[in-house]
């Protein structure tokens, strides 16, 4: 197979050289041709233990990098940005017959939003995972990740009384043989939307109720599974 031309100085594989700017396409051939199956995943929701068993759909959030433009008399030059914007983490779960998983999430939304009483509702629910993020430095809000360049702060300016409203969500991607292959950890998440539940007596077939939930968060990591 013919080598692929590159711009001088670019590297394109194990056989590429600075002098020729070429590479052997066969050296870039992937070692595996298995595809990720969209139904092979598991969700871990520390503060929603009942809900996590009924999740039927979830996504790895999208990421957008901002950009700037450098003005010239001719075509403006695109310049890389310096801030990421994350889409929300969205998931869909089947609603159990007693609505326990729905109420689990709805009560937590009220725990954040306190619709009629801040004193009686705000941050009044205990965390099911029994983790006190307000006192545990290992679970503090990580809205400003440690910067090895300027050694900046590692936590955001968030009241210690508010930290228990956040949680970390883990999405485990599985192989076709149900073995964990990767973990997506979503940090400092909190629900921002809990969808409606549709009921109808016009359905001829059994149609189970589902509900959608959306979470905002600080950032996420993707890492190979160790198990």
mmCIF file of C-alpha atoms in Angstrom:
data_model
loop_
_atom_site.group_PDB
_atom_site.id
_atom_site.type_symbol
_atom_site.label_atom_id
_atom_site.label_comp_id
_atom_site.label_asym_id
_atom_site.label_seq_id
_atom_site.Cartn_x
_atom_site.Cartn_y
_atom_site.Cartn_z
ATOM 1 C CA UNK A 1 0.000 0.000 0.000
ATOM 2 C CA UNK A 2 1.318 3.435 -0.889
ATOM 3 C CA UNK A 3 2.580 5.653 1.872
ATOM 4 C CA UNK A 4 0.460 8.610 2.937
ATOM 5 C CA UNK A 5 1.978 12.045 2.356
ATOM 6 C CA UNK A 6 2.218 14.312 5.381
ATOM 7 C CA UNK A 7 3.345 17.860 5.822
ATOM 8 C CA UNK A 8 7.046 18.081 6.527
ATOM 9 C CA UNK A 9 7.793 17.565 10.192
ATOM 10 C CA UNK A 10 4.581 15.674 11.003
ATOM 11 C CA UNK A 11 4.621 12.178 12.448
ATOM 12 C CA UNK A 12 2.037 9.692 11.293
ATOM 13 C CA UNK A 13 3.114 6.326 12.644
ATOM 14 C CA UNK A 14 6.005 4.117 13.668
ATOM 15 C CA UNK A 15 7.612 4.322 10.213
ATOM 16 C CA UNK A 16 7.156 8.049 9.620
ATOM 17 C CA UNK A 17 10.209 10.236 9.279
ATOM 18 C CA UNK A 18 10.846 13.939 9.474
ATOM 19 C CA UNK A 19 12.822 13.835 6.236
ATOM 20 C CA UNK A 20 10.212 12.211 4.002
ATOM 21 C CA UNK A 21 7.028 13.113 5.877
ATOM 22 C CA UNK A 22 5.522 9.737 4.952
ATOM 23 C CA UNK A 23 4.219 6.729 6.835
ATOM 24 C CA UNK A 24 3.225 3.155 6.168
ATOM 25 C CA UNK A 25 -0.572 2.981 6.432
ATOM 26 C CA UNK A 26 -0.441 -0.660 7.568
ATOM 27 C CA UNK A 27 1.456 0.342 10.704
ATOM 28 C CA UNK A 28 -1.573 2.404 11.729
ATOM 29 C CA UNK A 29 -4.057 -0.453 11.424
ATOM 30 C CA UNK A 30 -6.031 -1.006 14.672
ATOM 31 C CA UNK A 31 -5.414 -4.173 16.644
ATOM 32 C CA UNK A 32 -9.077 -4.828 17.398
ATOM 33 C CA UNK A 33 -12.203 -4.423 15.313
ATOM 34 C CA UNK A 34 -14.806 -5.015 18.016
ATOM 35 C CA UNK A 35 -17.385 -2.264 18.349
ATOM 36 C CA UNK A 36 -18.785 -0.798 21.536
ATOM 37 C CA UNK A 37 -22.380 -1.940 22.038
ATOM 38 C CA UNK A 38 -24.759 0.793 23.160
ATOM 39 C CA UNK A 39 -26.650 -1.515 25.536
ATOM 40 C CA UNK A 40 -23.557 -2.683 27.426
ATOM 41 C CA UNK A 41 -23.231 -0.392 30.436
ATOM 42 C CA UNK A 42 -23.992 -0.035 34.133
ATOM 43 C CA UNK A 43 -24.672 3.053 36.215
ATOM 44 C CA UNK A 44 -23.615 3.684 39.813
ATOM 45 C CA UNK A 45 -25.596 6.442 41.560
ATOM 46 C CA UNK A 46 -24.394 6.755 45.178
ATOM 47 C CA UNK A 47 -27.317 8.870 46.400
ATOM 48 C CA UNK A 48 -29.942 7.125 44.237
ATOM 49 C CA UNK A 49 -29.433 3.414 45.046
ATOM 50 C CA UNK A 50 -32.929 2.353 43.970
ATOM 51 C CA UNK A 51 -32.868 4.293 40.716
ATOM 52 C CA UNK A 52 -29.574 2.870 39.446
ATOM 53 C CA UNK A 53 -31.063 -0.610 39.004
ATOM 54 C CA UNK A 54 -33.692 0.680 36.577
ATOM 55 C CA UNK A 55 -31.548 2.827 34.262
ATOM 56 C CA UNK A 56 -32.119 1.789 30.640
ATOM 57 C CA UNK A 57 -30.458 4.652 28.798
ATOM 58 C CA UNK A 58 -27.541 6.972 29.558
ATOM 59 C CA UNK A 59 -24.953 8.975 27.690
ATOM 60 C CA UNK A 60 -21.356 10.051 27.895
ATOM 61 C CA UNK A 61 -21.790 13.826 27.790
ATOM 62 C CA UNK A 62 -20.567 15.847 24.852
ATOM 63 C CA UNK A 63 -17.717 18.323 25.192
ATOM 64 C CA UNK A 64 -17.305 21.630 23.391
ATOM 65 C CA UNK A 65 -14.078 23.603 23.209
ATOM 66 C CA UNK A 66 -14.416 27.327 22.757
ATOM 67 C CA UNK A 67 -12.346 29.128 20.172
ATOM 68 C CA UNK A 68 -11.139 32.621 19.399
ATOM 69 C CA UNK A 69 -10.447 34.398 16.133
ATOM 70 C CA UNK A 70 -7.333 36.348 15.299
ATOM 71 C CA UNK A 71 -8.196 39.193 12.970
ATOM 72 C CA UNK A 72 -6.160 39.648 9.802
ATOM 73 C CA UNK A 73 -6.705 41.755 6.663
ATOM 74 C CA UNK A 74 -7.540 38.486 4.932
ATOM 75 C CA UNK A 75 -9.129 35.366 6.430
ATOM 76 C CA UNK A 76 -9.484 35.446 10.211
ATOM 77 C CA UNK A 77 -7.320 32.780 11.825
ATOM 78 C CA UNK A 78 -8.996 30.355 14.231
ATOM 79 C CA UNK A 79 -7.164 30.103 17.559
ATOM 80 C CA UNK A 80 -7.619 27.325 20.109
ATOM 81 C CA UNK A 81 -9.701 28.202 23.146
ATOM 82 C CA UNK A 82 -8.943 27.534 26.797
ATOM 83 C CA UNK A 83 -12.268 26.511 28.334
ATOM 84 C CA UNK A 84 -14.345 23.350 27.998
ATOM 85 C CA UNK A 85 -18.124 23.283 28.103
ATOM 86 C CA UNK A 86 -19.790 20.004 29.055
ATOM 87 C CA UNK A 87 -23.259 18.929 28.015
ATOM 88 C CA UNK A 88 -25.500 17.545 30.748
ATOM 89 C CA UNK A 89 -25.431 13.886 31.715
ATOM 90 C CA UNK A 90 -28.821 12.460 30.740
ATOM 91 C CA UNK A 91 -30.348 9.137 31.698
ATOM 92 C CA UNK A 92 -33.678 7.354 31.400
ATOM 93 C CA UNK A 93 -34.969 4.913 33.999
ATOM 94 C CA UNK A 94 -37.955 2.604 34.249
ATOM 95 C CA UNK A 95 -40.357 3.688 36.998
ATOM 96 C CA UNK A 96 -41.129 0.943 39.491
ATOM 97 C CA UNK A 97 -44.744 0.169 40.395
ATOM 98 C CA UNK A 98 -44.571 1.890 43.783
ATOM 99 C CA UNK A 99 -42.755 4.930 42.331
ATOM 100 C CA UNK A 100 -39.936 4.467 44.827
ATOM 101 C CA UNK A 101 -37.145 5.339 42.410
ATOM 102 C CA UNK A 102 -39.025 8.365 41.087
ATOM 103 C CA UNK A 103 -39.693 9.668 44.603
ATOM 104 C CA UNK A 104 -36.066 9.034 45.480
ATOM 105 C CA UNK A 105 -34.990 11.516 42.825
ATOM 106 C CA UNK A 106 -37.887 13.928 43.277
ATOM 107 C CA UNK A 107 -37.244 14.232 47.009
ATOM 108 C CA UNK A 108 -33.605 15.041 46.297
ATOM 109 C CA UNK A 109 -34.609 17.747 43.814
ATOM 110 C CA UNK A 110 -36.798 19.256 46.543
ATOM 111 C CA UNK A 111 -33.860 18.869 48.891
ATOM 112 C CA UNK A 112 -31.970 21.260 46.612
ATOM 113 C CA UNK A 113 -34.760 23.555 45.441
ATOM 114 C CA UNK A 114 -36.903 23.806 48.636
ATOM 115 C CA UNK A 115 -40.183 24.810 46.891
ATOM 116 C CA UNK A 116 -41.928 26.225 49.969
ATOM 117 C CA UNK A 117 -39.585 26.220 52.961
ATOM 118 C CA UNK A 118 -35.847 26.734 53.006
ATOM 119 C CA UNK A 119 -35.652 25.992 56.712
ATOM 120 C CA UNK A 120 -37.569 22.716 56.524
ATOM 121 C CA UNK A 121 -36.553 21.452 53.073
ATOM 122 C CA UNK A 122 -33.115 22.702 52.000
ATOM 123 C CA UNK A 123 -30.424 20.056 52.481
ATOM 124 C CA UNK A 124 -32.527 18.125 54.988
ATOM 125 C CA UNK A 125 -32.303 14.637 53.483
ATOM 126 C CA UNK A 126 -29.569 12.263 54.665
ATOM 127 C CA UNK A 127 -27.263 10.899 51.981
ATOM 128 C CA UNK A 128 -27.953 7.202 51.297
ATOM 129 C CA UNK A 129 -24.219 6.626 50.787
ATOM 130 C CA UNK A 130 -23.507 8.020 54.293
ATOM 131 C CA UNK A 131 -20.682 10.209 52.960
ATOM 132 C CA UNK A 132 -20.354 13.639 54.530
ATOM 133 C CA UNK A 133 -18.810 15.683 51.751
ATOM 134 C CA UNK A 134 -18.720 18.732 53.983
ATOM 135 C CA UNK A 135 -16.139 17.183 56.309
ATOM 136 C CA UNK A 136 -14.412 14.652 54.061
ATOM 137 C CA UNK A 137 -11.572 16.302 52.153
ATOM 138 C CA UNK A 138 -11.447 13.374 49.729
ATOM 139 C CA UNK A 139 -14.917 14.196 48.432
ATOM 140 C CA UNK A 140 -14.786 17.977 48.390
ATOM 141 C CA UNK A 141 -16.137 19.888 45.433
ATOM 142 C CA UNK A 142 -13.536 19.716 42.660
ATOM 143 C CA UNK A 143 -14.687 22.607 40.510
ATOM 144 C CA UNK A 144 -11.102 23.823 40.207
ATOM 145 C CA UNK A 145 -8.879 20.802 39.645
ATOM 146 C CA UNK A 146 -5.321 21.104 40.895
ATOM 147 C CA UNK A 147 -3.169 22.977 38.403
ATOM 148 C CA UNK A 148 0.406 21.685 38.404
ATOM 149 C CA UNK A 149 1.514 24.890 36.707
ATOM 150 C CA UNK A 150 0.492 27.490 39.260
ATOM 151 C CA UNK A 151 -0.513 25.184 42.139
ATOM 152 C CA UNK A 152 -3.948 26.739 42.312
ATOM 153 C CA UNK A 153 -6.730 25.793 44.679
ATOM 154 C CA UNK A 154 -8.323 22.356 44.336
ATOM 155 C CA UNK A 155 -11.792 23.217 45.536
ATOM 156 C CA UNK A 156 -14.471 25.703 44.652
ATOM 157 C CA UNK A 157 -15.895 28.354 46.942
ATOM 158 C CA UNK A 158 -18.904 26.306 48.007
ATOM 159 C CA UNK A 159 -20.398 26.428 51.472
ATOM 160 C CA UNK A 160 -19.660 23.270 53.463
ATOM 161 C CA UNK A 161 -23.384 22.966 54.149
ATOM 162 C CA UNK A 162 -24.034 22.755 50.396
ATOM 163 C CA UNK A 163 -21.459 20.113 49.521
ATOM 164 C CA UNK A 164 -23.718 17.208 50.434
ATOM 165 C CA UNK A 165 -25.989 18.195 47.554
ATOM 166 C CA UNK A 166 -23.397 16.966 45.042
ATOM 167 C CA UNK A 167 -22.410 13.440 44.108
ATOM 168 C CA UNK A 168 -20.083 11.596 41.742
ATOM 169 C CA UNK A 169 -21.694 9.331 39.145
ATOM 170 C CA UNK A 170 -19.933 6.362 37.577
ATOM 171 C CA UNK A 171 -20.852 4.828 34.236
ATOM 172 C CA UNK A 172 -19.121 1.514 33.505
ATOM 173 C CA UNK A 173 -18.809 0.456 29.870
ATOM 174 C CA UNK A 174 -18.931 -3.318 29.321
ATOM 175 C CA UNK A 175 -17.638 -5.603 26.604
ATOM 176 C CA UNK A 176 -19.875 -7.975 24.651
ATOM 177 C CA UNK A 177 -19.078 -10.559 27.355
ATOM 178 C CA UNK A 178 -20.201 -8.207 30.157
ATOM 179 C CA UNK A 179 -16.667 -7.505 31.336
ATOM 180 C CA UNK A 180 -15.905 -3.927 32.438
ATOM 181 C CA UNK A 181 -13.685 -2.155 29.940
ATOM 182 C CA UNK A 182 -13.859 1.524 30.934
ATOM 183 C CA UNK A 183 -15.171 3.773 33.697
ATOM 184 C CA UNK A 184 -16.631 7.214 33.109
ATOM 185 C CA UNK A 185 -16.588 9.186 36.370
ATOM 186 C CA UNK A 186 -18.733 12.319 36.437
ATOM 187 C CA UNK A 187 -17.698 14.663 39.232
ATOM 188 C CA UNK A 188 -19.812 16.976 41.379
ATOM 189 C CA UNK A 189 -23.122 16.130 39.704
ATOM 190 C CA UNK A 190 -26.553 17.309 40.753
ATOM 191 C CA UNK A 191 -29.973 16.894 39.081
ATOM 192 C CA UNK A 192 -31.241 19.877 37.124
ATOM 193 C CA UNK A 193 -34.225 18.237 35.436
ATOM 194 C CA UNK A 194 -36.619 15.405 36.253
ATOM 195 C CA UNK A 195 -38.920 14.601 33.366
ATOM 196 C CA UNK A 196 -42.633 13.893 33.360
ATOM 197 C CA UNK A 197 -44.154 10.409 33.564
ATOM 198 C CA UNK A 198 -46.738 9.670 30.899
ATOM 199 C CA UNK A 199 -49.822 7.564 31.697
ATOM 200 C CA UNK A 200 -52.502 6.620 29.175
ATOM 201 C CA UNK A 201 -55.482 4.249 29.148
ATOM 202 C CA UNK A 202 -55.523 4.218 25.354
ATOM 203 C CA UNK A 203 -52.520 1.929 25.062
ATOM 204 C CA UNK A 204 -53.498 -1.572 23.905
ATOM 205 C CA UNK A 205 -50.194 -3.192 24.850
ATOM 206 C CA UNK A 206 -48.427 -3.024 28.173
ATOM 207 C CA UNK A 207 -46.238 0.052 28.094
ATOM 208 C CA UNK A 208 -44.043 0.623 31.117
ATOM 209 C CA UNK A 209 -43.577 4.134 32.446
ATOM 210 C CA UNK A 210 -40.182 5.760 32.089
ATOM 211 C CA UNK A 211 -38.701 9.008 33.337
ATOM 212 C CA UNK A 212 -35.759 11.091 32.170
ATOM 213 C CA UNK A 213 -33.308 12.879 34.445
ATOM 214 C CA UNK A 214 -30.604 15.376 33.576
ATOM 215 C CA UNK A 215 -27.534 16.250 35.659
ATOM 216 C CA UNK A 216 -25.140 19.175 35.527
ATOM 217 C CA UNK A 217 -21.583 18.554 36.716
ATOM 218 C CA UNK A 218 -18.067 19.975 36.842
ATOM 219 C CA UNK A 219 -16.128 17.621 34.570
ATOM 220 C CA UNK A 220 -15.636 13.911 33.833
ATOM 221 C CA UNK A 221 -12.814 11.426 33.327
ATOM 222 C CA UNK A 222 -12.657 8.265 31.222
ATOM 223 C CA UNK A 223 -10.273 5.560 32.418
ATOM 224 C CA UNK A 224 -9.657 1.907 31.673
ATOM 225 C CA UNK A 225 -11.338 -0.431 34.133
ATOM 226 C CA UNK A 226 -9.017 -2.145 36.603
ATOM 227 C CA UNK A 227 -11.358 -5.060 37.300
#
